[in-house]
PDB file of C-alpha atoms in Angstrom:
ATOM      1  CA  ASN A   1       4.302   4.462   5.132  1.00 95.00           C
ATOM      2  CA  LYS A   2       4.577   6.673   2.055  1.00 94.00           C
ATOM      3  CA  ASN A   3       5.421   5.092  -1.290  1.00 94.00           C
ATOM      4  CA  THR A   4       5.332   5.736  -5.032  1.00 93.00           C
ATOM      5  CA  SER A   5       2.509   3.198  -5.571  1.00 91.00           C
ATOM      6  CA  GLY A   6       0.208   4.547  -2.860  1.00 88.00           C
ATOM      7  CA  GLY A   7      -1.687   7.658  -1.869  1.00 81.00           C
ATOM      8  CA  LEU A   8      -1.030  10.257   0.821  1.00 81.00           C
ATOM      9  CA  ILE A   9      -0.631   7.384   3.277  1.00 86.00           C
ATOM     10  CA  GLY A  10       0.470   4.205   1.535  1.00 89.00           C
ATOM     11  CA  GLY A  11      -0.390   1.907   4.424  1.00 94.00           C
ATOM     12  CA  PHE A  12       0.836   0.528   7.724  1.00 95.00           C
ATOM     13  CA  ILE A  13       3.622  -1.833   8.767  1.00 96.00           C
ATOM     14  CA  PHE A  14       4.031  -4.043  11.820  1.00 96.00           C
ATOM     15  CA  LYS A  15       7.491  -5.438  12.496  1.00 96.00           C
ATOM     16  CA  ARG A  16       9.113  -7.514  15.215  1.00 95.00           C
ATOM     17  CA  SER A  17      12.785  -8.406  15.462  1.00 94.00           C
ATOM     18  CA  ARG A  18      15.175 -10.284  17.704  1.00 94.00           C
ATOM     19  CA  LYS A  19      18.952 -10.306  17.792  1.00 92.00           C
ATOM     20  CA  VAL A  20      20.559 -13.492  16.447  1.00 94.00           C
ATOM     21  CA  LYS A  21      24.140 -12.171  16.266  1.00 91.00           C
ATOM     22  CA  GLU A  22      25.958  -9.140  17.606  1.00 89.00           C
ATOM     23  CA  ASN A  23      25.375  -7.295  14.333  1.00 92.00           C
ATOM     24  CA  ALA A  24      22.291  -9.062  12.927  1.00 95.00           C
ATOM     25  CA  LEU A  25      18.588  -9.276  13.740  1.00 95.00           C
ATOM     26  CA  GLU A  26      15.937 -11.733  12.575  1.00 97.00           C
ATOM     27  CA  THR A  27      12.730  -9.918  11.522  1.00 97.00           C
ATOM     28  CA  PHE A  28       9.074 -10.748  11.005  1.00 98.00           C
ATOM     29  CA  GLY A  29       6.843  -8.215   9.297  1.00 97.00           C
ATOM     30  CA  LEU A  30       3.355  -7.530   7.975  1.00 98.00           C
ATOM     31  CA  GLU A  31       2.610  -4.716   5.512  1.00 97.00           C
ATOM     32  CA  ILE A  32      -0.972  -3.632   4.764  1.00 97.00           C
ATOM     33  CA  MET A  33      -1.045  -1.372   1.704  1.00 96.00           C
ATOM     34  CA  ASN A  34      -3.353   0.249  -0.819  1.00 94.00           C
ATOM     35  CA  VAL A  35      -1.712  -0.077  -4.259  1.00 95.00           C
ATOM     36  CA  LYS A  36      -2.693   2.395  -6.976  1.00 93.00           C
ATOM     37  CA  HIS A  37      -2.407   2.178 -10.745  1.00 93.00           C
ATOM     38  CA  PRO A  38       0.229   4.638 -12.109  1.00 89.00           C
ATOM     39  CA  GLN A  39      -2.347   6.241 -14.442  1.00 89.00           C
ATOM     40  CA  GLU A  40      -5.043   6.869 -11.858  1.00 88.00           C
ATOM     41  CA  ALA A  41      -6.398  10.428 -11.924  1.00 84.00           C
ATOM     42  CA  ARG A  42      -8.985  12.101  -9.720  1.00 87.00           C
ATOM     43  CA  ARG A  43     -11.821  13.982 -11.391  1.00 88.00           C
ATOM     44  CA  ASN A  44     -14.475  16.352 -10.139  1.00 86.00           C
ATOM     45  CA  SER A  45     -17.999  15.223 -11.047  1.00 83.00           C
ATOM     46  CA  VAL A  46     -20.895  17.532 -11.932  1.00 78.00           C
ATOM     47  CA  THR A  47     -22.007  17.308  -8.290  1.00 82.00           C
ATOM     48  CA  GLY A  48     -18.596  18.363  -6.988  1.00 82.00           C
ATOM     49  CA  ASN A  49     -17.676  14.901  -5.697  1.00 87.00           C
ATOM     50  CA  PHE A  50     -14.215  13.555  -6.471  1.00 91.00           C
ATOM     51  CA  TYR A  51     -13.858  10.107  -8.013  1.00 91.00           C
ATOM     52  CA  ILE A  52     -11.174   8.179  -9.907  1.00 91.00           C
ATOM     53  CA  TYR A  53     -12.132   8.114 -13.562  1.00 88.00           C
ATOM     54  CA  GLY A  54     -11.386   4.860 -15.389  1.00 91.00           C
ATOM     55  CA  LYS A  55     -10.706   2.801 -12.265  1.00 94.00           C
ATOM     56  CA  ASN A  56     -12.678  -0.417 -11.857  1.00 94.00           C
ATOM     57  CA  ASN A  57     -10.798  -2.211  -9.054  1.00 96.00           C
ATOM     58  CA  TYR A  58      -8.917  -1.442  -5.860  1.00 94.00           C
ATOM     59  CA  LEU A  59      -5.857  -3.474  -4.879  1.00 96.00           C
ATOM     60  CA  TYR A  60      -5.258  -3.978  -1.160  1.00 95.00           C
ATOM     61  CA  THR A  61      -2.186  -6.052  -0.425  1.00 96.00           C
ATOM     62  CA  PHE A  62      -1.070  -7.963   2.662  1.00 98.00           C
ATOM     63  CA  ARG A  63       2.670  -8.645   2.552  1.00 98.00           C
ATOM     64  CA  PHE A  64       4.098 -11.193   4.960  1.00 98.00           C
ATOM     65  CA  GLN A  65       7.853 -10.817   5.388  1.00 98.00           C
ATOM     66  CA  TYR A  66      10.772 -12.640   6.941  1.00 98.00           C
ATOM     67  CA  GLY A  67      14.219 -11.112   6.824  1.00 97.00           C
ATOM     68  CA  ARG A  68      17.440  -9.852   8.332  1.00 97.00           C
ATOM     69  CA  ASP A  69      18.594  -6.461   9.564  1.00 97.00           C
ATOM     70  CA  PHE A  70      22.384  -6.020   9.535  1.00 97.00           C
ATOM     71  CA  ILE A  71      23.816  -3.312  11.775  1.00 94.00           C
ATOM     72  CA  LEU A  72      26.219  -1.113   9.795  1.00 95.00           C
ATOM     73  CA  PHE A  73      26.773   1.611  12.389  1.00 91.00           C
ATOM     74  CA  LYS A  74      25.843   1.113  16.037  1.00 87.00           C
ATOM     75  CA  LYS A  75      24.241   3.913  18.029  1.00 76.00           C
ATOM     76  CA  GLU A  76      26.081   5.255  21.022  1.00 72.00           C
ATOM     77  CA  PRO A  77      24.153   5.200  24.327  1.00 66.00           C
ATOM     78  CA  GLN A  78      21.516   7.978  24.447  1.00 64.00           C
ATOM     79  CA  LYS A  79      22.768   9.726  21.302  1.00 69.00           C
ATOM     80  CA  GLY A  80      23.486   9.321  17.626  1.00 72.00           C
ATOM     81  CA  ALA A  81      21.816   7.084  15.081  1.00 84.00           C
ATOM     82  CA  GLU A  82      22.005   3.379  14.353  1.00 89.00           C
ATOM     83  CA  ILE A  83      22.037   2.441  10.660  1.00 94.00           C
ATOM     84  CA  LYS A  84      20.967  -0.982   9.454  1.00 95.00           C
ATOM     85  CA  ALA A  85      20.769  -2.663   6.060  1.00 97.00           C
ATOM     86  CA  VAL A  86      17.343  -4.283   5.734  1.00 97.00           C
ATOM     87  CA  PHE A  87      16.436  -7.291   3.573  1.00 98.00           C
ATOM     88  CA  ALA A  88      13.087  -9.105   3.695  1.00 98.00           C
ATOM     89  CA  ALA A  89      10.922 -11.294   1.468  1.00 98.00           C
ATOM     90  CA  GLY A  90       7.773 -13.360   1.661  1.00 98.00           C
ATOM     91  CA  PRO A  91       4.339 -14.124   0.198  1.00 98.00           C
ATOM     92  CA  SER A  92       1.805 -11.459  -0.764  1.00 98.00           C
ATOM     93  CA  MET A  93      -1.983 -11.705  -0.744  1.00 98.00           C
ATOM     94  CA  GLY A  94      -3.806  -9.148  -2.869  1.00 97.00           C
ATOM     95  CA  ILE A  95      -7.481  -8.344  -2.405  1.00 96.00           C
ATOM     96  CA  VAL A  96      -8.937  -7.040  -5.681  1.00 97.00           C
ATOM     97  CA  ALA A  97     -12.115  -5.172  -4.719  1.00 95.00           C
ATOM     98  CA  PRO A  98     -14.552  -3.570  -7.210  1.00 96.00           C
ATOM     99  CA  TYR A  99     -14.485   0.227  -7.486  1.00 95.00           C
ATOM    100  CA  TYR A 100     -18.052   1.511  -7.516  1.00 95.00           C
ATOM    101  CA  VAL A 101     -19.351   4.766  -8.962  1.00 93.00           C
ATOM    102  CA  GLU A 102     -22.756   6.394  -8.720  1.00 92.00           C
ATOM    103  CA  TRP A 103     -24.070   7.502 -12.086  1.00 92.00           C
ATOM    104  CA  ALA A 104     -27.290   8.629 -13.782  1.00 92.00           C
ATOM    105  CA  PRO A 105     -28.364   6.401 -16.705  1.00 89.00           C
ATOM    106  CA  ASP A 106     -31.010   8.983 -17.674  1.00 83.00           C
ATOM    107  CA  GLY A 107     -28.382  11.717 -17.804  1.00 76.00           C
ATOM    108  CA  ASN A 108     -30.262  14.147 -15.560  1.00 76.00           C
ATOM    109  CA  GLY A 109     -29.781  12.664 -12.081  1.00 72.00           C
ATOM    110  CA  TYR A 110     -33.427  11.832 -11.342  1.00 80.00           C
ATOM    111  CA  PHE A 111     -32.541   8.143 -11.397  1.00 87.00           C
ATOM    112  CA  THR A 112     -29.130   6.909 -10.218  1.00 91.00           C
ATOM    113  CA  VAL A 113     -27.435   3.554  -9.755  1.00 92.00           C
ATOM    114  CA  ARG A 114     -24.249   2.461  -7.995  1.00 92.00           C
ATOM    115  CA  GLU A 115     -22.198  -0.224  -9.682  1.00 93.00           C
ATOM    116  CA  GLN A 116     -18.662  -1.199 -10.574  1.00 94.00           C
ATOM    117  CA  TYR A 117     -17.188   1.202 -13.103  1.00 93.00           C
ATOM    118  CA  TYR A 118     -16.929   0.043 -16.719  1.00 92.00           C
ATOM    119  CA  PRO A 119     -15.609   2.054 -19.696  1.00 91.00           C
ATOM    120  CA  GLU A 120     -19.011   2.499 -21.374  1.00 92.00           C
ATOM    121  CA  ILE A 121     -20.289   4.748 -18.553  1.00 91.00           C
ATOM    122  CA  PRO A 122     -20.138   8.353 -19.894  1.00 90.00           C
ATOM    123  CA  ALA A 123     -17.943  10.538 -17.706  1.00 88.00           C
ATOM    124  CA  GLU A 124     -20.543  13.340 -17.689  1.00 89.00           C
ATOM    125  CA  TYR A 125     -23.107  10.951 -16.140  1.00 90.00           C
ATOM    126  CA  ILE A 126     -20.920  10.006 -13.158  1.00 91.00           C
ATOM    127  CA  LEU A 127     -21.983  11.760  -9.945  1.00 91.00           C
ATOM    128  CA  GLY A 128     -19.275  10.432  -7.633  1.00 90.00           C
ATOM    129  CA  PRO A 129     -17.837   7.296  -6.032  1.00 91.00           C
ATOM    130  CA  GLY A 130     -19.869   4.540  -4.399  1.00 89.00           C
ATOM    131  CA  ARG A 131     -20.139   4.049  -0.674  1.00 86.00           C
ATOM    132  CA  LEU A 132     -17.177   3.148   1.509  1.00 82.00           C
ATOM    133  CA  PHE A 133     -16.312  -0.583   1.231  1.00 81.00           C
ATOM    134  CA  GLU A 134     -19.168  -1.114  -1.251  1.00 85.00           C
ATOM    135  CA  GLY A 135     -18.573  -4.293  -3.265  1.00 84.00           C
ATOM    136  CA  LEU A 136     -15.938  -5.609  -0.870  1.00 86.00           C
ATOM    137  CA  GLY A 137     -17.890  -8.867  -0.625  1.00 88.00           C
ATOM    138  CA  ASP A 138     -17.283  -9.438  -4.351  1.00 92.00           C
ATOM    139  CA  SER A 139     -13.507  -9.226  -4.023  1.00 95.00           C
ATOM    140  CA  GLN A 140     -11.069 -11.668  -5.611  1.00 96.00           C
ATOM    141  CA  ILE A 141      -7.861 -12.952  -4.049  1.00 97.00           C
ATOM    142  CA  LYS A 142      -4.523 -12.864  -5.886  1.00 97.00           C
ATOM    143  CA  PHE A 143      -1.342 -14.481  -4.585  1.00 97.00           C
ATOM    144  CA  GLY A 144       2.242 -13.480  -5.178  1.00 97.00           C
ATOM    145  CA  GLY A 145       5.469 -12.534  -3.429  1.00 98.00           C
ATOM    146  CA  ASN A 146       7.474  -9.520  -2.347  1.00 98.00           C
ATOM    147  CA  PHE A 147      11.078  -8.502  -1.759  1.00 98.00           C
ATOM    148  CA  LYS A 148      12.375  -5.466   0.122  1.00 98.00           C
ATOM    149  CA  ALA A 149      15.818  -3.833   0.452  1.00 98.00           C
ATOM    150  CA  ALA A 150      16.255  -0.692   2.526  1.00 98.00           C
ATOM    151  CA  LEU A 151      18.313   1.338   4.968  1.00 97.00           C
ATOM    152  CA  ASN A 152      16.980   1.788   8.490  1.00 96.00           C
ATOM    153  CA  PHE A 153      17.896   4.849  10.582  1.00 94.00           C
ATOM    154  CA  GLU A 154      17.055   4.475  14.272  1.00 90.00           C
ATOM    155  CA  PHE A 155      17.131   7.373  16.723  1.00 85.00           C
ATOM    156  CA  GLY A 156      15.998   7.845  20.299  1.00 70.00           C
ATOM    157  CA  THR A 157      17.535   8.935  23.586  1.00 64.00           C
ATOM    158  CA  TYR A 158      16.112   6.066  25.636  1.00 68.00           C
ATOM    159  CA  LYS A 159      17.313   2.482  25.434  1.00 71.00           C
ATOM    160  CA  SER A 160      13.758   1.107  25.585  1.00 76.00           C
ATOM    161  CA  GLN A 161      12.480   3.372  22.792  1.00 81.00           C
ATOM    162  CA  VAL A 162      12.745   2.799  19.040  1.00 84.00           C
ATOM    163  CA  THR A 163      12.052   5.692  16.639  1.00 89.00           C
ATOM    164  CA  GLY A 164      13.283   6.494  13.160  1.00 92.00           C
ATOM    165  CA  PHE A 165      12.637   5.887   9.498  1.00 95.00           C
ATOM    166  CA  GLU A 166      13.312   3.292   6.832  1.00 96.00           C
ATOM    167  CA  ALA A 167      13.777   4.076   3.127  1.00 97.00           C
ATOM    168  CA  GLY A 168      14.326   1.768   0.205  1.00 97.00           C
ATOM    169  CA  PHE A 169      12.937  -0.326  -2.655  1.00 98.00           C
ATOM    170  CA  LEU A 170      10.195  -2.957  -2.712  1.00 97.00           C
ATOM    171  CA  LEU A 171       8.935  -5.255  -5.462  1.00 97.00           C
ATOM    172  CA  ASP A 172       5.461  -6.781  -5.187  1.00 96.00           C
ATOM    173  CA  ALA A 173       4.650  -9.379  -7.885  1.00 97.00           C
ATOM    174  CA  TYR A 174       1.594 -11.572  -8.517  1.00 97.00           C
ATOM    175  CA  THR A 175       0.961 -14.713 -10.532  1.00 95.00           C
ATOM    176  CA  SER A 176      -1.264 -12.882 -13.030  1.00 95.00           C
ATOM    177  CA  GLU A 177      -2.062  -9.368 -14.212  1.00 95.00           C
ATOM    178  CA  ILE A 178      -4.353  -7.313 -11.967  1.00 96.00           C
ATOM    179  CA  GLU A 179      -6.874  -5.120 -13.755  1.00 96.00           C
ATOM    180  CA  MET A 180      -7.348  -1.747 -12.068  1.00 96.00           C
ATOM    181  CA  VAL A 181      -7.848   0.533 -15.096  1.00 95.00           C
ATOM    182  CA  PRO A 182      -9.385  -1.458 -18.001  1.00 93.00           C
ATOM    183  CA  THR A 183      -8.502   1.122 -20.672  1.00 92.00           C
ATOM    184  CA  ALA A 184      -4.793   1.261 -19.711  1.00 93.00           C
ATOM    185  CA  LYS A 185      -1.946  -1.207 -19.454  1.00 94.00           C
ATOM    186  CA  ASN A 186      -2.247  -3.274 -16.276  1.00 95.00           C
ATOM    187  CA  TYR A 187       0.495  -5.083 -14.423  1.00 95.00           C
ATOM    188  CA  SER A 188       1.343  -8.142 -12.383  1.00 96.00           C
ATOM    189  CA  ALA A 189       4.412  -6.547 -10.735  1.00 96.00           C
ATOM    190  CA  TYR A 190       4.596  -3.283  -8.799  1.00 95.00           C
ATOM    191  CA  PRO A 191       8.059  -1.849  -8.055  1.00 95.00           C
ATOM    192  CA  THR A 192       8.006   1.004  -5.563  1.00 95.00           C
ATOM    193  CA  LEU A 193      10.252   3.350  -3.607  1.00 97.00           C
ATOM    194  CA  PHE A 194       9.147   3.983  -0.037  1.00 96.00           C
ATOM    195  CA  ILE A 195       9.826   5.714   3.244  1.00 96.00           C
ATOM    196  CA  THR A 196       8.399   4.445   6.526  1.00 96.00           C
ATOM    197  CA  PHE A 197       8.363   6.372   9.792  1.00 95.00           C
ATOM    198  CA  PHE A 198       8.232   4.097  12.823  1.00 93.00           C
ATOM    199  CA  TYR A 199       7.878   4.104  16.575  1.00 91.00           C
ATOM    200  CA  GLY A 200       8.205   1.166  18.943  1.00 90.00           C
ATOM    201  CA  SER A 201       9.856  -0.325  21.999  1.00 87.00           C
ATOM    202  CA  ARG A 202      12.771  -2.557  22.849  1.00 81.00           C
ATOM    203  CA  LYS A 203      12.904  -5.156  25.596  1.00 80.00           C
TER     204      LYS A 203
END
């Protein structure tokens, strides 16, 4: 998945569907995404390591979805494309994990500490990000909901194969504001445009 609230790869989606009518499918989905603040910016530290200046929390979201796919144009056997209108909604669970940086309180790098970023840390003292998954045990859980509307384009020359892409709009909203950049405006809702490339099978 690639979306306007994520990085190079926004995340991954797992989806299962079954036909309930000739032109409609019942769907069950799970989206696992890394949500970024719109004002995040990468910086190069004095050591050459990249880090995200001003960020103090990650947001990883698990979106559980139930929905319907409505077939608008049916694919001919072994050729063409099938187009579906996609609607899904469900609860979201956000994991708010601390973003750690390594910095030198003495200013010269002889003594360094790794801790969650806070605005009083001078930018010129930051040497780089913390270790992978550092601070994950101190995460907080936020609950909310999501809604998705999209168009699905399915290709493939074999009846048992499902390939294509899905593009549309998604809104992810939580019960309270999530702080990711303490010096900027933070949000409780994250609207995003997305495109998902998929591959699967059909029974």
